[in-house]
């Protein structure tokens, strides 16, 4: 026999010998292998978005000024095009193809009461407006009643000679109604952060030159304010059901003789039933007035007063609406819960966006202080929450503790791997098991929550969230998370992470996730500052924002950032 | 065929059936395969990174003299200036670069030439250290022609700097 024959024979004998060892264990192992490969191939999913879109999220301008970085813009708002400035409101009778007006706050309420305009099964659907009181009690407000309240309150303030209206209320439907009343009745709204010391309130009233205050009894230091702030002309108490019977109009002797005191409920109930049903007409309406907002820095610092034009806010609303992909957009089937203070433009803008999308909105005055998401969502089942980073961080810590078993940890690891591959684990055997066995319930029904907004505040004392915490939270909540960078002079967000961006990074600076690309209504540029110098390789420095949602068009945000390789903004 | 029969007989003659042990070489092989497939399926893919973009061009202030080298020769980019704005026309190298019909404009202030529709040398400002061409003697049509060119340039090319006369470099831009 030749050499090859020998070789073949020994190969034959070897292989036969090897397979002669086949036994029951081999069959078990082989079955497992075949099953595993089949499962992997059968459940294979495409990433939610193309990975290239995450690999470079913003567009850099090809030319930069000396000492500055290139100008960065969202991929959806390329250089040379106008930034997203308006809602494209189409008046009744306008051509279907017309561009539409930018709109103002009045158009948001008009849209809310008109219902969905687009043709389709949802046409005409309106959102519901709810107030959560205590743990279980949920009150629904009829939109017609709210329209009447907006009209009557606006008219009342106007009749009493009011002009600059300070709103000192917790998150409530009255806060939004007063804001809309100011928009419709040509008044300047001033939104004060709630729960401040008497001195802070007086200082804010003085700086904003308010002549009217809408507030709730018990929280507003009436006597002190009347004594030390003589420009106050009128005051409207928003009293709750329980204390409605008391005579709030009575002004204590010797104090505030010149202040006209009334209650929200009286203005509403004493007016003829037929009055105030129609909003002021659209034709020949006056230019919208500014909205003044106080930005809270670290505790003890004086609040920064910022005047936003109506156009600023509207542009921010448009950018937020744009940030949610069309297939997942906010709609009438959503229930939005602002669980951060409405005195923050980010929360306010999101709430306005929810109104404009005809989503239902629930107000809970205790939600901004809630320690975690479950408490914030008490009594209802929100699908979208604007949460504080503090509540998210607590939720993360509390939930991580419950993942103590090996099974839980491994399953969590598997689901995280899926997220890292760009696939949000929504359905399938493992995600369903994860949902039923480990996920905490937020709200009254499990599995409803689908989107969480959270915002880092420049100069504020919000805790920072890292991308791995955000990734865990995506799994714990079953909701996508949009993490935004917000600043005093920018309505809404400066930059925010993409809806489909679930990537996790190690060693993040300051333990803080990146903030994604600029929104479609902002462009950012980084200016050399201290040791942070721009070069061909690196864009870093003080963050400057420009755009239609920035108060005064351009603002330095007072924080140092850098642009990462994927063109997202992060703290330096 | 003989061989096959021989082998079959050989195998049939072997004693005993398959072993019932877990740790046979075959099972090790299979377990190894399982491990390999598991790891290769479960290993998270590294996020995709795109190659870095070309770094942005830094906006510069040119004088007629510092603009001169940017005429497309020796691999330099091609710049030309229109009314104080310096355009990077390298993408139109065939027209504005060496050997192109507009090569006289490369590295120079092309305002007057574009306005008059002439590519001659005398359209260029001779004195590189003197003031910029004030263009005050141009007719309405010529100014219009120049504005048309400017508009086209703004659409097609990048503005990479501004042109000022020698000695004016540090002066703050007054218009804009």
PDB file of C-alpha atoms in Angstrom, chain A residues 25-180:
ATOM      1  CA  UNK A  25     -24.168  12.301  26.513  1.00  0.00           C
ATOM      2  CA  UNK A  26     -22.982  13.072  23.017  1.00  0.00           C
ATOM      3  CA  UNK A  27     -26.578  13.098  21.851  1.00  0.00           C
ATOM      4  CA  UNK A  28     -27.553  15.434  24.668  1.00  0.00           C
ATOM      5  CA  UNK A  29     -24.713  17.818  23.927  1.00  0.00           C
ATOM      6  CA  UNK A  30     -25.414  17.739  20.201  1.00  0.00           C
ATOM      7  CA  UNK A  31     -29.106  18.365  20.704  1.00  0.00           C
ATOM      8  CA  UNK A  32     -28.296  21.303  22.927  1.00  0.00           C
ATOM      9  CA  UNK A  33     -25.893  22.694  20.334  1.00  0.00           C
ATOM     10  CA  UNK A  34     -28.390  22.329  17.525  1.00  0.00           C
ATOM     11  CA  UNK A  35     -31.121  23.883  19.656  1.00  0.00           C
ATOM     12  CA  UNK A  36     -28.942  26.789  20.699  1.00  0.00           C
ATOM     13  CA  UNK A  37     -27.874  27.604  17.140  1.00  0.00           C
ATOM     14  CA  UNK A  38     -31.449  27.333  15.900  1.00  0.00           C
ATOM     15  CA  UNK A  39     -32.693  29.635  18.686  1.00  0.00           C
ATOM     16  CA  UNK A  40     -30.008  32.212  18.016  1.00  0.00           C
ATOM     17  CA  UNK A  41     -30.733  32.263  14.316  1.00  0.00           C
ATOM     18  CA  UNK A  42     -34.506  32.217  14.710  1.00  0.00           C
ATOM     19  CA  UNK A  43     -34.559  35.065  17.213  1.00  0.00           C
ATOM     20  CA  UNK A  44     -31.987  37.163  15.453  1.00  0.00           C
ATOM     21  CA  UNK A  45     -33.125  40.796  15.185  1.00  0.00           C
ATOM     22  CA  UNK A  46     -31.988  43.798  13.266  1.00  0.00           C
ATOM     23  CA  UNK A  47     -30.809  46.733  15.400  1.00  0.00           C
ATOM     24  CA  UNK A  48     -33.496  49.381  15.968  1.00  0.00           C
ATOM     25  CA  UNK A  49     -31.523  51.916  13.989  1.00  0.00           C
ATOM     26  CA  UNK A  50     -28.603  51.696  11.618  1.00  0.00           C
ATOM     27  CA  UNK A  51     -25.358  51.582  13.619  1.00  0.00           C
ATOM     28  CA  UNK A  52     -23.823  54.227  11.360  1.00  0.00           C
ATOM     29  CA  UNK A  53     -26.429  56.690  12.564  1.00  0.00           C
ATOM     30  CA  UNK A  54     -25.161  56.207  16.100  1.00  0.00           C
ATOM     31  CA  UNK A  55     -21.522  56.263  15.082  1.00  0.00           C
ATOM     32  CA  UNK A  56     -21.772  59.867  13.936  1.00  0.00           C
ATOM     33  CA  UNK A  57     -24.710  61.709  15.384  1.00  0.00           C
ATOM     34  CA  UNK A  58     -24.015  65.346  14.599  1.00  0.00           C
ATOM     35  CA  UNK A  59     -22.775  67.234  11.621  1.00  0.00           C
ATOM     36  CA  UNK A  60     -19.671  69.384  11.985  1.00  0.00           C
ATOM     37  CA  UNK A  61     -19.295  72.494   9.881  1.00  0.00           C
ATOM     38  CA  UNK A  62     -16.364  72.232   7.445  1.00  0.00           C
ATOM     39  CA  UNK A  63     -14.960  75.600   8.538  1.00  0.00           C
ATOM     40  CA  UNK A  64     -14.275  76.737  12.085  1.00  0.00           C
ATOM     41  CA  UNK A  65     -13.295  80.070  13.607  1.00  0.00           C
ATOM     42  CA  UNK A  66      -9.903  80.337  15.276  1.00  0.00           C
ATOM     43  CA  UNK A  67     -10.205  79.448  18.960  1.00  0.00           C
ATOM     44  CA  UNK A  68     -13.487  77.650  18.363  1.00  0.00           C
ATOM     45  CA  UNK A  69     -14.620  74.200  17.392  1.00  0.00           C
ATOM     46  CA  UNK A  70     -16.608  73.577  14.227  1.00  0.00           C
ATOM     47  CA  UNK A  71     -20.316  74.297  14.578  1.00  0.00           C
ATOM     48  CA  UNK A  72     -22.202  71.107  15.409  1.00  0.00           C
ATOM     49  CA  UNK A  73     -25.753  70.464  14.346  1.00  0.00           C
ATOM     50  CA  UNK A  74     -28.155  67.582  14.450  1.00  0.00           C
ATOM     51  CA  UNK A  75     -28.014  65.366  11.349  1.00  0.00           C
ATOM     52  CA  UNK A  76     -31.668  66.250  10.872  1.00  0.00           C
ATOM     53  CA  UNK A  77     -30.952  69.987  10.669  1.00  0.00           C
ATOM     54  CA  UNK A  78     -28.015  70.237   8.272  1.00  0.00           C
ATOM     55  CA  UNK A  79     -25.842  73.301   7.877  1.00  0.00           C
ATOM     56  CA  UNK A  80     -27.260  75.868   5.531  1.00  0.00           C
ATOM     57  CA  UNK A  81     -30.843  74.979   6.459  1.00  0.00           C
ATOM     58  CA  UNK A  82     -32.872  76.896   9.033  1.00  0.00           C
ATOM     59  CA  UNK A  83     -33.069  75.253  12.431  1.00  0.00           C
ATOM     60  CA  UNK A  84     -36.378  73.862  13.600  1.00  0.00           C
ATOM     61  CA  UNK A  85     -38.273  77.000  14.582  1.00  0.00           C
ATOM     62  CA  UNK A  86     -41.957  76.186  14.619  1.00  0.00           C
ATOM     63  CA  UNK A  87     -44.811  73.752  14.663  1.00  0.00           C
ATOM     64  CA  UNK A  88     -46.134  74.441  11.178  1.00  0.00           C
ATOM     65  CA  UNK A  89     -49.632  75.216  12.428  1.00  0.00           C
ATOM     66  CA  UNK A  90     -52.174  75.163   9.634  1.00  0.00           C
ATOM     67  CA  UNK A  91     -55.128  77.436  10.192  1.00  0.00           C
ATOM     68  CA  UNK A  92     -58.556  76.143   9.254  1.00  0.00           C
ATOM     69  CA  UNK A  93     -59.048  76.592   5.544  1.00  0.00           C
ATOM     70  CA  UNK A  94     -55.338  76.798   4.812  1.00  0.00           C
ATOM     71  CA  UNK A  95     -54.043  74.700   1.953  1.00  0.00           C
ATOM     72  CA  UNK A  96     -53.002  71.204   2.885  1.00  0.00           C
ATOM     73  CA  UNK A  97     -49.631  71.846   1.306  1.00  0.00           C
ATOM     74  CA  UNK A  98     -48.926  75.217   2.879  1.00  0.00           C
ATOM     75  CA  UNK A  99     -46.012  75.421   5.240  1.00  0.00           C
ATOM     76  CA  UNK A 100     -48.011  76.561   8.231  1.00  0.00           C
ATOM     77  CA  UNK A 101     -47.251  79.145  10.877  1.00  0.00           C
ATOM     78  CA  UNK A 102     -44.607  78.701  13.543  1.00  0.00           C
ATOM     79  CA  UNK A 103     -47.409  79.055  16.046  1.00  0.00           C
ATOM     80  CA  UNK A 104     -47.394  80.102  19.695  1.00  0.00           C
ATOM     81  CA  UNK A 105     -48.728  78.842  23.016  1.00  0.00           C
ATOM     82  CA  UNK A 106     -52.323  79.582  21.977  1.00  0.00           C
ATOM     83  CA  UNK A 107     -52.028  77.145  19.093  1.00  0.00           C
ATOM     84  CA  UNK A 108     -50.979  74.420  21.494  1.00  0.00           C
ATOM     85  CA  UNK A 109     -54.185  74.750  23.491  1.00  0.00           C
ATOM     86  CA  UNK A 110     -56.270  75.089  20.306  1.00  0.00           C
ATOM     87  CA  UNK A 111     -54.719  71.835  19.088  1.00  0.00           C
ATOM     88  CA  UNK A 112     -55.356  70.162  22.441  1.00  0.00           C
ATOM     89  CA  UNK A 113     -59.074  70.940  22.326  1.00  0.00           C
ATOM     90  CA  UNK A 114     -59.446  70.302  18.598  1.00  0.00           C
ATOM     91  CA  UNK A 115     -58.155  66.749  18.781  1.00  0.00           C
ATOM     92  CA  UNK A 116     -56.085  64.858  16.252  1.00  0.00           C
ATOM     93  CA  UNK A 117     -56.405  66.505  12.836  1.00  0.00           C
ATOM     94  CA  UNK A 118     -54.715  63.902  10.670  1.00  0.00           C
ATOM     95  CA  UNK A 119     -57.012  61.560   8.838  1.00  0.00           C
ATOM     96  CA  UNK A 120     -57.073  58.070  10.234  1.00  0.00           C
ATOM     97  CA  UNK A 121     -58.670  56.037  12.970  1.00  0.00           C
ATOM     98  CA  UNK A 122     -57.485  58.464  15.647  1.00  0.00           C
ATOM     99  CA  UNK A 123     -58.925  61.561  13.972  1.00  0.00           C
ATOM    100  CA  UNK A 124     -60.725  63.773  16.449  1.00  0.00           C
ATOM    101  CA  UNK A 125     -59.355  61.963  19.494  1.00  0.00           C
ATOM    102  CA  UNK A 126     -58.527  64.303  22.331  1.00  0.00           C
ATOM    103  CA  UNK A 127     -56.238  63.779  25.251  1.00  0.00           C
ATOM    104  CA  UNK A 128     -57.545  63.629  28.804  1.00  0.00           C
ATOM    105  CA  UNK A 129     -56.260  65.879  31.523  1.00  0.00           C
ATOM    106  CA  UNK A 130     -55.999  64.326  34.958  1.00  0.00           C
ATOM    107  CA  UNK A 131     -54.978  65.398  38.412  1.00  0.00           C
ATOM    108  CA  UNK A 132     -53.668  62.834  40.851  1.00  0.00           C
ATOM    109  CA  UNK A 133     -54.516  63.693  44.445  1.00  0.00           C
ATOM    110  CA  UNK A 134     -53.007  61.647  47.196  1.00  0.00           C
ATOM    111  CA  UNK A 135     -52.418  57.992  46.487  1.00  0.00           C
ATOM    112  CA  UNK A 136     -55.480  56.816  44.607  1.00  0.00           C
ATOM    113  CA  UNK A 137     -57.733  59.718  43.819  1.00  0.00           C
ATOM    114  CA  UNK A 138     -57.626  60.711  40.161  1.00  0.00           C
ATOM    115  CA  UNK A 139     -59.758  63.579  38.903  1.00  0.00           C
ATOM    116  CA  UNK A 140     -60.410  64.169  35.240  1.00  0.00           C
ATOM    117  CA  UNK A 141     -60.855  67.727  33.997  1.00  0.00           C
ATOM    118  CA  UNK A 142     -63.046  68.322  31.011  1.00  0.00           C
ATOM    119  CA  UNK A 143     -61.353  70.262  28.249  1.00  0.00           C
ATOM    120  CA  UNK A 144     -64.365  72.551  27.910  1.00  0.00           C
ATOM    121  CA  UNK A 145     -64.161  73.435  31.593  1.00  0.00           C
ATOM    122  CA  UNK A 146     -60.494  74.197  31.230  1.00  0.00           C
ATOM    123  CA  UNK A 147     -61.149  76.406  28.215  1.00  0.00           C
ATOM    124  CA  UNK A 148     -63.709  78.264  30.319  1.00  0.00           C
ATOM    125  CA  UNK A 149     -61.227  78.608  33.168  1.00  0.00           C
ATOM    126  CA  UNK A 150     -58.575  79.932  30.791  1.00  0.00           C
ATOM    127  CA  UNK A 151     -61.017  82.510  29.441  1.00  0.00           C
ATOM    128  CA  UNK A 152     -62.443  83.571  32.789  1.00  0.00           C
ATOM    129  CA  UNK A 153     -59.122  83.810  34.605  1.00  0.00           C
ATOM    130  CA  UNK A 154     -57.508  85.669  31.721  1.00  0.00           C
ATOM    131  CA  UNK A 155     -60.419  88.079  31.475  1.00  0.00           C
ATOM    132  CA  UNK A 156     -60.502  88.556  35.252  1.00  0.00           C
ATOM    133  CA  UNK A 157     -56.806  89.418  35.493  1.00  0.00           C
ATOM    134  CA  UNK A 158     -57.130  91.749  32.539  1.00  0.00           C
ATOM    135  CA  UNK A 159     -60.206  93.485  34.037  1.00  0.00           C
ATOM    136  CA  UNK A 160     -58.367  94.059  37.289  1.00  0.00           C
ATOM    137  CA  UNK A 161     -55.554  95.754  35.427  1.00  0.00           C
ATOM    138  CA  UNK A 162     -53.068  92.933  35.689  1.00  0.00           C
ATOM    139  CA  UNK A 163     -50.209  92.789  33.271  1.00  0.00           C
ATOM    140  CA  UNK A 164     -47.389  90.670  34.619  1.00  0.00           C
ATOM    141  CA  UNK A 165     -48.675  87.489  36.195  1.00  0.00           C
ATOM    142  CA  UNK A 166     -46.480  85.473  38.522  1.00  0.00           C
ATOM    143  CA  UNK A 167     -47.496  81.833  38.794  1.00  0.00           C
ATOM    144  CA  UNK A 168     -46.409  80.306  42.071  1.00  0.00           C
ATOM    145  CA  UNK A 169     -48.003  76.863  41.978  1.00  0.00           C
ATOM    146  CA  UNK A 170     -46.895  73.275  42.210  1.00  0.00           C
ATOM    147  CA  UNK A 171     -47.285  71.082  39.097  1.00  0.00           C
ATOM    148  CA  UNK A 172     -50.982  71.432  38.452  1.00  0.00           C
ATOM    149  CA  UNK A 173     -53.533  71.947  35.765  1.00  0.00           C
ATOM    150  CA  UNK A 174     -54.065  75.491  37.121  1.00  0.00           C
ATOM    151  CA  UNK A 175     -50.426  76.314  36.372  1.00  0.00           C
ATOM    152  CA  UNK A 176     -50.869  75.331  32.739  1.00  0.00           C
ATOM    153  CA  UNK A 177     -54.294  77.021  32.555  1.00  0.00           C
ATOM    154  CA  UNK A 178     -52.839  80.287  33.863  1.00  0.00           C
ATOM    155  CA  UNK A 179     -49.999  80.050  31.341  1.00  0.00           C
ATOM    156  CA  UNK A 180     -52.526  79.606  28.527  1.00  0.00           C
TER     157      UNK A 180
END
